[in-house]
Protein backbone atom coordinates (compact mmCIF):
# COMPACT_ATOMS: atom_id res chain seq x y z
CA UNK A 1 0.00 0.00 0.00
CA UNK A 2 2.82 2.39 0.86
CA UNK A 3 4.58 1.64 -2.42
CA UNK A 4 1.35 2.35 -4.25
CA UNK A 5 1.09 5.71 -2.49
CA UNK A 6 4.72 6.45 -3.36
CA UNK A 7 4.13 5.77 -7.06
CA UNK A 8 0.99 7.88 -6.99
CA UNK A 9 2.84 10.78 -5.37
CA UNK A 10 5.73 10.60 -7.80
CA UNK A 11 3.31 10.42 -10.72
CA UNK A 12 1.46 13.44 -9.36
CA UNK A 13 4.68 15.42 -9.06
CA UNK A 14 5.88 14.42 -12.54
CA UNK A 15 2.50 15.25 -14.01
CA UNK A 16 2.63 18.69 -12.41
CA UNK A 17 6.02 19.55 -13.88
CA UNK A 18 4.96 18.17 -17.24
CA UNK A 19 1.83 20.32 -17.06
CA UNK A 20 4.00 23.40 -16.48
CA UNK A 21 6.08 22.66 -19.58
CA UNK A 22 3.06 21.82 -21.70
CA UNK A 23 1.30 25.04 -20.74
CA UNK A 24 4.39 27.04 -21.68
CA UNK A 25 4.73 25.20 -24.98
CA UNK A 26 1.03 25.63 -25.71
CA UNK A 27 1.14 29.36 -25.04
CA UNK A 28 4.31 29.80 -27.09
CA UNK A 29 2.65 28.11 -30.07
CA UNK A 30 -0.97 29.17 -29.64
CA UNK A 31 -0.55 32.92 -29.08
CA UNK A 32 1.38 33.66 -32.33
CA UNK A 33 -1.05 31.51 -34.31
CA UNK A 34 -4.04 33.26 -32.75
CA UNK A 35 -2.61 36.70 -33.46
CA UNK A 36 -1.85 35.71 -37.05
CA UNK A 37 -5.29 34.20 -37.66
CA UNK A 38 -7.08 37.21 -36.19
CA UNK A 39 -4.64 39.54 -38.00
CA UNK A 40 -3.96 41.55 -34.87
CA UNK A 41 -1.69 44.46 -35.75
CA UNK A 42 -2.07 46.66 -32.69
CA UNK A 43 1.18 46.49 -30.70
CA UNK A 44 -0.62 47.14 -27.42
CA UNK A 45 -3.04 44.25 -27.99
CA UNK A 46 -0.19 41.95 -28.98
CA UNK A 47 1.74 43.00 -25.88
CA UNK A 48 -1.32 42.32 -23.73
CA UNK A 49 -1.74 38.85 -25.25
CA UNK A 50 1.86 37.89 -24.52
CA UNK A 51 1.55 39.39 -21.04
CA UNK A 52 -1.48 37.20 -20.34
CA UNK A 53 0.44 34.21 -21.68
CA UNK A 54 3.25 34.94 -19.22
CA UNK A 55 0.78 35.13 -16.34
CA UNK A 56 -0.82 31.87 -17.47
CA UNK A 57 2.57 30.19 -17.57
CA UNK A 58 3.47 31.52 -14.12
CA UNK A 59 0.18 30.28 -12.65
CA UNK A 60 0.62 26.82 -14.16
CA UNK A 61 4.23 26.63 -12.98
CA UNK A 62 3.32 27.71 -9.44
CA UNK A 63 0.57 25.16 -9.18
CA UNK A 64 3.02 22.53 -10.41
CA UNK A 65 5.78 23.54 -8.03
CA UNK A 66 6.86 21.28 -5.20
CA UNK A 67 5.71 23.80 -2.59
CA UNK A 68 2.17 23.73 -3.96
CA UNK A 69 2.19 19.95 -4.18
CA UNK A 70 3.07 19.71 -0.49
CA UNK A 71 -0.36 21.15 0.25
CA UNK A 72 -2.10 19.06 -2.41
CA UNK A 73 -0.58 15.85 -1.16
CA UNK A 74 -1.29 16.63 2.46
CA UNK A 75 -4.95 17.25 1.69
CA UNK A 76 -5.14 14.20 -0.55
CA UNK A 77 -3.76 11.94 2.18
CA UNK A 78 -5.09 13.83 5.18
CA UNK A 79 -7.08 10.73 6.14
CA UNK A 80 -3.87 8.74 6.40
CA UNK A 81 -1.68 8.61 9.44
CA UNK A 82 1.35 10.89 9.64
CA UNK A 83 3.59 7.87 9.33
CA UNK A 84 2.04 7.14 5.95
CA UNK A 85 2.63 10.50 4.25
CA UNK A 86 5.55 12.12 6.07
CA UNK A 87 8.20 9.79 4.54
CA UNK A 88 6.97 10.64 1.05
CA UNK A 89 6.87 14.35 1.91
CA UNK A 90 10.49 14.33 3.03
CA UNK A 91 11.83 12.15 0.24
CA UNK A 92 9.92 13.53 -2.74
CA UNK A 93 8.93 17.07 -1.82
CA UNK A 94 11.61 18.39 0.49
CA UNK A 95 14.60 17.23 -1.55
CA UNK A 96 13.27 18.46 -4.88
CA UNK A 97 12.04 21.70 -3.34
CA UNK A 98 15.45 22.39 -1.80
CA UNK A 99 17.20 21.81 -5.11
CA UNK A 100 14.72 24.07 -6.91
CA UNK A 101 15.01 26.80 -4.26
CA UNK A 102 18.81 26.60 -4.27
CA UNK A 103 19.09 26.97 -8.05
CA UNK A 104 16.47 29.73 -8.18
CA UNK A 105 18.12 31.60 -5.30
CA UNK A 106 21.52 31.38 -6.99
CA UNK A 107 20.14 32.71 -10.27
CA UNK A 108 18.22 35.49 -8.54
CA UNK A 109 21.23 36.51 -6.45
CA UNK A 110 23.62 36.51 -9.42
CA UNK A 111 21.27 38.59 -11.55
CA UNK A 112 20.52 40.99 -8.71
CA UNK A 113 24.24 41.41 -8.05
CA UNK A 114 24.93 42.07 -11.74
CA UNK A 115 22.10 44.61 -11.89
CA UNK A 116 23.40 46.34 -8.75
CA UNK A 117 26.92 46.66 -10.14
CA UNK A 118 25.60 47.88 -13.51
CA UNK A 119 23.41 50.50 -11.81
CA UNK A 120 26.26 51.62 -9.60
CA UNK A 121 28.63 51.88 -12.55
CA UNK A 122 26.07 53.88 -14.51
CA UNK A 123 25.53 56.33 -11.67
CA UNK A 124 29.27 56.79 -11.27
CA UNK A 125 29.71 57.36 -15.00
CA UNK A 126 26.88 59.88 -15.03
CA UNK A 127 28.31 61.74 -12.07
CA UNK A 128 31.87 61.82 -13.38
CA UNK A 129 31.51 61.92 -17.16
CA UNK A 130 27.93 62.90 -17.89
CA UNK A 131 27.16 65.93 -20.05
CA UNK A 132 23.88 67.80 -20.05
CA UNK A 133 22.31 69.81 -22.81
CA UNK A 134 19.85 72.61 -22.04
CA UNK A 135 17.99 72.15 -25.32
CA UNK A 136 17.58 68.41 -24.73
CA UNK A 137 16.41 68.97 -21.17
CA UNK A 138 13.85 71.50 -22.38
CA UNK A 139 12.64 69.07 -25.06
CA UNK A 140 12.34 66.16 -22.65
CA UNK A 141 10.51 68.36 -20.14
CA UNK A 142 7.98 69.36 -22.82
CA UNK A 143 7.48 65.76 -23.90
CA UNK A 144 7.15 64.58 -20.31
CA UNK A 145 4.48 67.20 -19.68
CA UNK A 146 2.55 66.10 -22.78
CA UNK A 147 2.80 62.42 -21.75
CA UNK A 148 1.96 63.00 -18.09
CA UNK A 149 5.21 61.73 -16.57
CA UNK A 150 7.79 63.32 -14.32
CA UNK A 151 10.68 64.68 -16.40
CA UNK A 152 13.69 62.38 -15.98
CA UNK A 153 17.29 63.45 -16.03
CA UNK A 154 18.83 63.38 -19.51
CA UNK A 155 22.57 62.77 -19.76
CA UNK A 156 25.01 62.28 -22.62
CA UNK A 157 27.82 59.77 -22.12
CA UNK A 158 30.82 58.84 -24.16
CA UNK A 159 30.48 55.08 -23.97
CA UNK A 160 30.44 51.93 -26.07
CA UNK A 161 26.65 51.58 -26.15
CA UNK A 162 25.00 52.55 -29.41
CA UNK A 163 21.39 53.35 -28.50
CA UNK A 164 19.72 55.51 -25.87
CA UNK A 165 18.05 53.80 -22.92
CA UNK A 166 16.07 54.59 -19.79
CA UNK A 167 17.17 53.36 -16.36
CA UNK A 168 16.30 53.77 -12.71
CA UNK A 169 13.11 52.75 -10.93
CA UNK A 170 13.07 55.53 -8.33
CA UNK A 171 15.27 58.15 -10.02
CA UNK A 172 14.68 57.63 -13.74
CA UNK A 173 17.30 58.77 -16.17
CA UNK A 174 17.57 58.78 -19.94
CA UNK A 175 21.11 58.08 -21.13
CA UNK A 176 22.12 59.01 -24.66
CA UNK A 177 25.38 58.26 -26.49
CA UNK A 178 27.45 61.35 -27.09
CA UNK A 179 27.50 60.59 -30.81
CA UNK A 180 23.77 61.08 -31.31
CA UNK A 181 24.19 64.84 -31.26
CA UNK A 182 25.86 64.76 -34.65
CA UNK A 183 23.78 61.87 -36.05
CA UNK A 184 20.21 62.90 -35.22
CA UNK A 185 18.34 65.97 -36.32
CA UNK A 186 15.92 67.62 -33.87
CA UNK A 187 12.89 65.62 -35.09
CA UNK A 188 14.74 62.31 -34.77
CA UNK A 189 16.01 63.18 -31.31
CA UNK A 190 12.50 64.14 -30.24
CA UNK A 191 11.16 60.79 -31.43
CA UNK A 192 13.89 58.88 -29.58
CA UNK A 193 13.22 60.79 -26.37
CA UNK A 194 9.48 60.13 -26.71
CA UNK A 195 10.21 56.41 -27.06
CA UNK A 196 12.22 56.35 -23.83
CA UNK A 197 9.61 58.40 -21.99
CA UNK A 198 6.96 55.93 -23.13
CA UNK A 199 8.92 53.20 -21.34
CA UNK A 200 8.83 55.25 -18.16
CA UNK A 201 5.15 56.07 -18.59
CA UNK A 202 4.19 52.40 -18.88
CA UNK A 203 6.52 51.28 -16.05
CA UNK A 204 8.38 48.92 -18.36
CA UNK A 205 11.47 48.95 -16.16
CA UNK A 206 9.52 47.44 -13.28
CA UNK A 207 7.76 44.98 -15.60
CA UNK A 208 11.09 43.81 -17.04
CA UNK A 209 12.49 43.39 -13.53
CA UNK A 210 9.56 41.18 -12.54
CA UNK A 211 9.78 39.16 -15.75
CA UNK A 212 13.50 38.53 -15.30
CA UNK A 213 13.05 37.56 -11.65
CA UNK A 214 10.29 35.13 -12.61
CA UNK A 215 12.40 33.78 -15.45
CA UNK A 216 15.16 32.96 -12.98
CA UNK A 217 12.67 31.28 -10.67
CA UNK A 218 11.16 29.21 -13.48
CA UNK A 219 14.51 28.21 -14.90
CA UNK A 220 13.21 24.71 -15.65
CA UNK A 221 10.68 26.05 -18.18
CA UNK A 222 12.41 27.28 -21.37
CA UNK A 223 9.10 28.28 -22.94
CA UNK A 224 8.67 31.03 -20.36
CA UNK A 225 11.91 32.56 -21.65
CA UNK A 226 10.60 32.37 -25.21
CA UNK A 227 7.37 34.10 -24.20
CA UNK A 228 9.33 36.73 -22.28
CA UNK A 229 11.46 37.51 -25.36
CA UNK A 230 8.38 37.92 -27.54
CA UNK A 231 6.76 40.06 -24.86
CA UNK A 232 9.75 42.43 -24.86
CA UNK A 233 9.63 42.66 -28.65
CA UNK A 234 5.98 43.69 -28.54
CA UNK A 235 6.74 46.18 -25.77
CA UNK A 236 9.29 47.90 -28.01
CA UNK A 237 6.81 48.04 -30.90
CA UNK A 238 4.10 49.41 -28.62
CA UNK A 239 6.43 52.14 -27.37
CA UNK A 240 7.36 53.01 -30.94
CA UNK A 241 3.68 53.44 -31.73
CA UNK A 242 3.16 55.56 -28.62
CA UNK A 243 6.12 57.77 -29.49
CA UNK A 244 4.69 58.17 -32.98
CA UNK A 245 1.35 59.31 -31.58
CA UNK A 246 3.12 61.92 -29.47
CA UNK A 247 5.47 63.25 -32.14
CA UNK A 248 3.09 62.48 -35.06
CA UNK A 249 5.93 61.41 -37.32
CA UNK A 250 6.94 57.87 -38.31
CA UNK A 251 9.98 58.65 -40.52
CA UNK A 252 11.94 60.54 -37.84
CA UNK A 253 11.18 57.82 -35.32
CA UNK A 254 12.30 55.04 -37.66
CA UNK A 255 15.48 56.82 -38.74
CA UNK A 256 16.24 57.97 -35.20
CA UNK A 257 15.89 54.50 -33.71
JSON list of N, CA and C in Angstrom, two decimals, residues 43-44 47 143 146-149 190-191 193-204 234-250 253:
[
{"chain": "A", "resi": 43, "resn": "UNK", "atom": "N", "xyz": [0.11, 46.93, -31.60]},
{"chain": "A", "resi": 43, "resn": "UNK", "atom": "CA", "xyz": [1.18, 46.49, -30.70]},
{"chain": "A", "resi": 43, "resn": "UNK", "atom": "C", "xyz": [0.73, 46.36, -29.24]},
{"chain": "A", "resi": 44, "resn": "UNK", "atom": "N", "xyz": [-0.17, 47.22, -28.81]},
{"chain": "A", "resi": 44, "resn": "UNK", "atom": "CA", "xyz": [-0.62, 47.14, -27.42]},
{"chain": "A", "resi": 44, "resn": "UNK", "atom": "C", "xyz": [-1.43, 45.88, -27.17]},
{"chain": "A", "resi": 47, "resn": "UNK", "atom": "N", "xyz": [1.02, 43.00, -27.16]},
{"chain": "A", "resi": 47, "resn": "UNK", "atom": "CA", "xyz": [1.74, 43.00, -25.88]},
{"chain": "A", "resi": 47, "resn": "UNK", "atom": "C", "xyz": [0.87, 42.43, -24.78]},
{"chain": "A", "resi": 143, "resn": "UNK", "atom": "N", "xyz": [8.06, 67.06, -23.59]},
{"chain": "A", "resi": 143, "resn": "UNK", "atom": "CA", "xyz": [7.48, 65.76, -23.90]},
{"chain": "A", "resi": 143, "resn": "UNK", "atom": "C", "xyz": [6.91, 65.10, -22.66]},
{"chain": "A", "resi": 146, "resn": "UNK", "atom": "N", "xyz": [3.60, 66.56, -21.86]},
{"chain": "A", "resi": 146, "resn": "UNK", "atom": "CA", "xyz": [2.55, 66.10, -22.78]},
{"chain": "A", "resi": 146, "resn": "UNK", "atom": "C", "xyz": [2.15, 64.65, -22.50]},
{"chain": "A", "resi": 147, "resn": "UNK", "atom": "N", "xyz": [3.08, 63.83, -22.00]},
{"chain": "A", "resi": 147, "resn": "UNK", "atom": "CA", "xyz": [2.80, 62.42, -21.75]},
{"chain": "A", "resi": 147, "resn": "UNK", "atom": "C", "xyz": [2.37, 62.15, -20.30]},
{"chain": "A", "resi": 148, "resn": "UNK", "atom": "N", "xyz": [2.40, 63.18, -19.46]},
{"chain": "A", "resi": 148, "resn": "UNK", "atom": "CA", "xyz": [1.96, 63.00, -18.09]},
{"chain": "A", "resi": 148, "resn": "UNK", "atom": "C", "xyz": [2.91, 62.23, -17.20]},
{"chain": "A", "resi": 149, "resn": "UNK", "atom": "N", "xyz": [4.22, 62.39, -17.42]},
{"chain": "A", "resi": 149, "resn": "UNK", "atom": "CA", "xyz": [5.21, 61.73, -16.57]},
{"chain": "A", "resi": 149, "resn": "UNK", "atom": "C", "xyz": [6.15, 62.78, -15.99]},
{"chain": "A", "resi": 190, "resn": "UNK", "atom": "N", "xyz": [13.78, 64.06, -30.93]},
{"chain": "A", "resi": 190, "resn": "UNK", "atom": "CA", "xyz": [12.50, 64.14, -30.24]},
{"chain": "A", "resi": 190, "resn": "UNK", "atom": "C", "xyz": [11.79, 62.80, -30.22]},
{"chain": "A", "resi": 191, "resn": "UNK", "atom": "N", "xyz": [11.82, 62.09, -31.35]},
{"chain": "A", "resi": 191, "resn": "UNK", "atom": "CA", "xyz": [11.16, 60.79, -31.43]},
{"chain": "A", "resi": 191, "resn": "UNK", "atom": "C", "xyz": [11.84, 59.77, -30.51]},
{"chain": "A", "resi": 193, "resn": "UNK", "atom": "N", "xyz": [13.55, 60.44, -27.74]},
{"chain": "A", "resi": 193, "resn": "UNK", "atom": "CA", "xyz": [13.22, 60.79, -26.37]},
{"chain": "A", "resi": 193, "resn": "UNK", "atom": "C", "xyz": [11.79, 60.38, -26.02]},
{"chain": "A", "resi": 194, "resn": "UNK", "atom": "N", "xyz": [10.86, 60.54, -26.95]},
{"chain": "A", "resi": 194, "resn": "UNK", "atom": "CA", "xyz": [9.48, 60.13, -26.71]},
{"chain": "A", "resi": 194, "resn": "UNK", "atom": "C", "xyz": [9.39, 58.62, -26.49]},
{"chain": "A", "resi": 195, "resn": "UNK", "atom": "N", "xyz": [10.19, 57.87, -27.24]},
{"chain": "A", "resi": 195, "resn": "UNK", "atom": "CA", "xyz": [10.21, 56.41, -27.06]},
{"chain": "A", "resi": 195, "resn": "UNK", "atom": "C", "xyz": [10.66, 56.03, -25.66]},
{"chain": "A", "resi": 196, "resn": "UNK", "atom": "N", "xyz": [11.72, 56.66, -25.17]},
{"chain": "A", "resi": 196, "resn": "UNK", "atom": "CA", "xyz": [12.22, 56.35, -23.83]},
{"chain": "A", "resi": 196, "resn": "UNK", "atom": "C", "xyz": [11.24, 56.81, -22.76]},
{"chain": "A", "resi": 197, "resn": "UNK", "atom": "N", "xyz": [10.60, 57.94, -22.96]},
{"chain": "A", "resi": 197, "resn": "UNK", "atom": "CA", "xyz": [9.61, 58.40, -21.99]},
{"chain": "A", "resi": 197, "resn": "UNK", "atom": "C", "xyz": [8.39, 57.48, -21.96]},
{"chain": "A", "resi": 198, "resn": "UNK", "atom": "N", "xyz": [8.07, 56.89, -23.10]},
{"chain": "A", "resi": 198, "resn": "UNK", "atom": "CA", "xyz": [6.96, 55.93, -23.13]},
{"chain": "A", "resi": 198, "resn": "UNK", "atom": "C", "xyz": [7.27, 54.72, -22.26]},
{"chain": "A", "resi": 199, "resn": "UNK", "atom": "N", "xyz": [8.52, 54.29, -22.24]},
{"chain": "A", "resi": 199, "resn": "UNK", "atom": "CA", "xyz": [8.92, 53.20, -21.34]},
{"chain": "A", "resi": 199, "resn": "UNK", "atom": "C", "xyz": [8.68, 53.58, -19.87]},
{"chain": "A", "resi": 200, "resn": "UNK", "atom": "N", "xyz": [9.03, 54.80, -19.53]},
{"chain": "A", "resi": 200, "resn": "UNK", "atom": "CA", "xyz": [8.83, 55.25, -18.16]},
{"chain": "A", "resi": 200, "resn": "UNK", "atom": "C", "xyz": [7.34, 55.40, -17.84]},
{"chain": "A", "resi": 201, "resn": "UNK", "atom": "N", "xyz": [6.59, 55.87, -18.81]},
{"chain": "A", "resi": 201, "resn": "UNK", "atom": "CA", "xyz": [5.15, 56.07, -18.59]},
{"chain": "A", "resi": 201, "resn": "UNK", "atom": "C", "xyz": [4.43, 54.76, -18.33]},
{"chain": "A", "resi": 202, "resn": "UNK", "atom": "N", "xyz": [4.85, 53.70, -19.02]},
{"chain": "A", "resi": 202, "resn": "UNK", "atom": "CA", "xyz": [4.19, 52.40, -18.88]},
{"chain": "A", "resi": 202, "resn": "UNK", "atom": "C", "xyz": [4.87, 51.49, -17.85]},
{"chain": "A", "resi": 203, "resn": "UNK", "atom": "N", "xyz": [5.83, 52.03, -17.11]},
{"chain": "A", "resi": 203, "resn": "UNK", "atom": "CA", "xyz": [6.52, 51.28, -16.05]},
{"chain": "A", "resi": 203, "resn": "UNK", "atom": "C", "xyz": [7.15, 49.99, -16.59]},
{"chain": "A", "resi": 204, "resn": "UNK", "atom": "N", "xyz": [7.75, 50.10, -17.75]},
{"chain": "A", "resi": 204, "resn": "UNK", "atom": "CA", "xyz": [8.38, 48.92, -18.36]},
{"chain": "A", "resi": 204, "resn": "UNK", "atom": "C", "xyz": [9.60, 48.45, -17.61]},
{"chain": "A", "resi": 234, "resn": "UNK", "atom": "N", "xyz": [7.24, 42.96, -28.37]},
{"chain": "A", "resi": 234, "resn": "UNK", "atom": "CA", "xyz": [5.98, 43.69, -28.54]},
{"chain": "A", "resi": 234, "resn": "UNK", "atom": "C", "xyz": [5.97, 44.97, -27.71]},
{"chain": "A", "resi": 235, "resn": "UNK", "atom": "N", "xyz": [6.63, 44.97, -26.57]},
{"chain": "A", "resi": 235, "resn": "UNK", "atom": "CA", "xyz": [6.74, 46.18, -25.77]},
{"chain": "A", "resi": 235, "resn": "UNK", "atom": "C", "xyz": [7.45, 47.27, -26.56]},
{"chain": "A", "resi": 236, "resn": "UNK", "atom": "N", "xyz": [8.55, 46.92, -27.22]},
{"chain": "A", "resi": 236, "resn": "UNK", "atom": "CA", "xyz": [9.29, 47.90, -28.01]},
{"chain": "A", "resi": 236, "resn": "UNK", "atom": "C", "xyz": [8.43, 48.45, -29.14]},
{"chain": "A", "resi": 237, "resn": "UNK", "atom": "N", "xyz": [7.69, 47.58, -29.81]},
{"chain": "A", "resi": 237, "resn": "UNK", "atom": "CA", "xyz": [6.81, 48.04, -30.90]},
{"chain": "A", "resi": 237, "resn": "UNK", "atom": "C", "xyz": [5.71, 48.94, -30.37]},
{"chain": "A", "resi": 238, "resn": "UNK", "atom": "N", "xyz": [5.16, 48.59, -29.21]},
{"chain": "A", "resi": 238, "resn": "UNK", "atom": "CA", "xyz": [4.10, 49.41, -28.62]},
{"chain": "A", "resi": 238, "resn": "UNK", "atom": "C", "xyz": [4.63, 50.78, -28.23]},
{"chain": "A", "resi": 239, "resn": "UNK", "atom": "N", "xyz": [5.87, 50.84, -27.73]},
{"chain": "A", "resi": 239, "resn": "UNK", "atom": "CA", "xyz": [6.43, 52.14, -27.37]},
{"chain": "A", "resi": 239, "resn": "UNK", "atom": "C", "xyz": [6.78, 52.96, -28.61]},
{"chain": "A", "resi": 240, "resn": "UNK", "atom": "N", "xyz": [7.16, 52.29, -29.69]},
{"chain": "A", "resi": 240, "resn": "UNK", "atom": "CA", "xyz": [7.36, 53.01, -30.94]},
{"chain": "A", "resi": 240, "resn": "UNK", "atom": "C", "xyz": [6.06, 53.66, -31.40]},
{"chain": "A", "resi": 241, "resn": "UNK", "atom": "N", "xyz": [4.97, 52.90, -31.32]},
{"chain": "A", "resi": 241, "resn": "UNK", "atom": "CA", "xyz": [3.68, 53.44, -31.73]},
{"chain": "A", "resi": 241, "resn": "UNK", "atom": "C", "xyz": [3.26, 54.60, -30.84]},
{"chain": "A", "resi": 242, "resn": "UNK", "atom": "N", "xyz": [3.52, 54.49, -29.54]},
{"chain": "A", "resi": 242, "resn": "UNK", "atom": "CA", "xyz": [3.16, 55.56, -28.62]},
{"chain": "A", "resi": 242, "resn": "UNK", "atom": "C", "xyz": [3.99, 56.81, -28.88]},
{"chain": "A", "resi": 243, "resn": "UNK", "atom": "N", "xyz": [5.27, 56.63, -29.17]},
{"chain": "A", "resi": 243, "resn": "UNK", "atom": "CA", "xyz": [6.12, 57.77, -29.49]},
{"chain": "A", "resi": 243, "resn": "UNK", "atom": "C", "xyz": [5.66, 58.44, -30.78]},
{"chain": "A", "resi": 244, "resn": "UNK", "atom": "N", "xyz": [5.19, 57.62, -31.73]},
{"chain": "A", "resi": 244, "resn": "UNK", "atom": "CA", "xyz": [4.69, 58.17, -32.98]},
{"chain": "A", "resi": 244, "resn": "UNK", "atom": "C", "xyz": [3.43, 59.00, -32.75]},
{"chain": "A", "resi": 245, "resn": "UNK", "atom": "N", "xyz": [2.56, 58.54, -31.86]},
{"chain": "A", "resi": 245, "resn": "UNK", "atom": "CA", "xyz": [1.35, 59.31, -31.58]},
{"chain": "A", "resi": 245, "resn": "UNK", "atom": "C", "xyz": [1.68, 60.65, -30.93]},
{"chain": "A", "resi": 246, "resn": "UNK", "atom": "N", "xyz": [2.75, 60.68, -30.14]},
{"chain": "A", "resi": 246, "resn": "UNK", "atom": "CA", "xyz": [3.12, 61.92, -29.47]},
{"chain": "A", "resi": 246, "resn": "UNK", "atom": "C", "xyz": [3.79, 62.88, -30.45]},
{"chain": "A", "resi": 247, "resn": "UNK", "atom": "N", "xyz": [4.72, 62.38, -31.22]},
{"chain": "A", "resi": 247, "resn": "UNK", "atom": "CA", "xyz": [5.47, 63.25, -32.14]},
{"chain": "A", "resi": 247, "resn": "UNK", "atom": "C", "xyz": [4.78, 63.40, -33.49]},
{"chain": "A", "resi": 248, "resn": "UNK", "atom": "N", "xyz": [3.86, 62.46, -33.80]},
{"chain": "A", "resi": 248, "resn": "UNK", "atom": "CA", "xyz": [3.09, 62.48, -35.06]},
{"chain": "A", "resi": 248, "resn": "UNK", "atom": "C", "xyz": [4.01, 62.41, -36.28]},
{"chain": "A", "resi": 249, "resn": "UNK", "atom": "N", "xyz": [5.00, 61.56, -36.18]},
{"chain": "A", "resi": 249, "resn": "UNK", "atom": "CA", "xyz": [5.93, 61.41, -37.32]},
{"chain": "A", "resi": 249, "resn": "UNK", "atom": "C", "xyz": [6.59, 60.04, -37.23]},
{"chain": "A", "resi": 250, "resn": "UNK", "atom": "N", "xyz": [6.30, 59.18, -38.23]},
{"chain": "A", "resi": 250, "resn": "UNK", "atom": "CA", "xyz": [6.94, 57.87, -38.31]},
{"chain": "A", "resi": 250, "resn": "UNK", "atom": "C", "xyz": [8.37, 57.95, -38.85]},
{"chain": "A", "resi": 253, "resn": "UNK", "atom": "N", "xyz": [11.05, 58.85, -36.34]},
{"chain": "A", "resi": 253, "resn": "UNK", "atom": "CA", "xyz": [11.18, 57.82, -35.32]},
{"chain": "A", "resi": 253, "resn": "UNK", "atom": "C", "xyz": [11.97, 56.62, -35.87]}
]
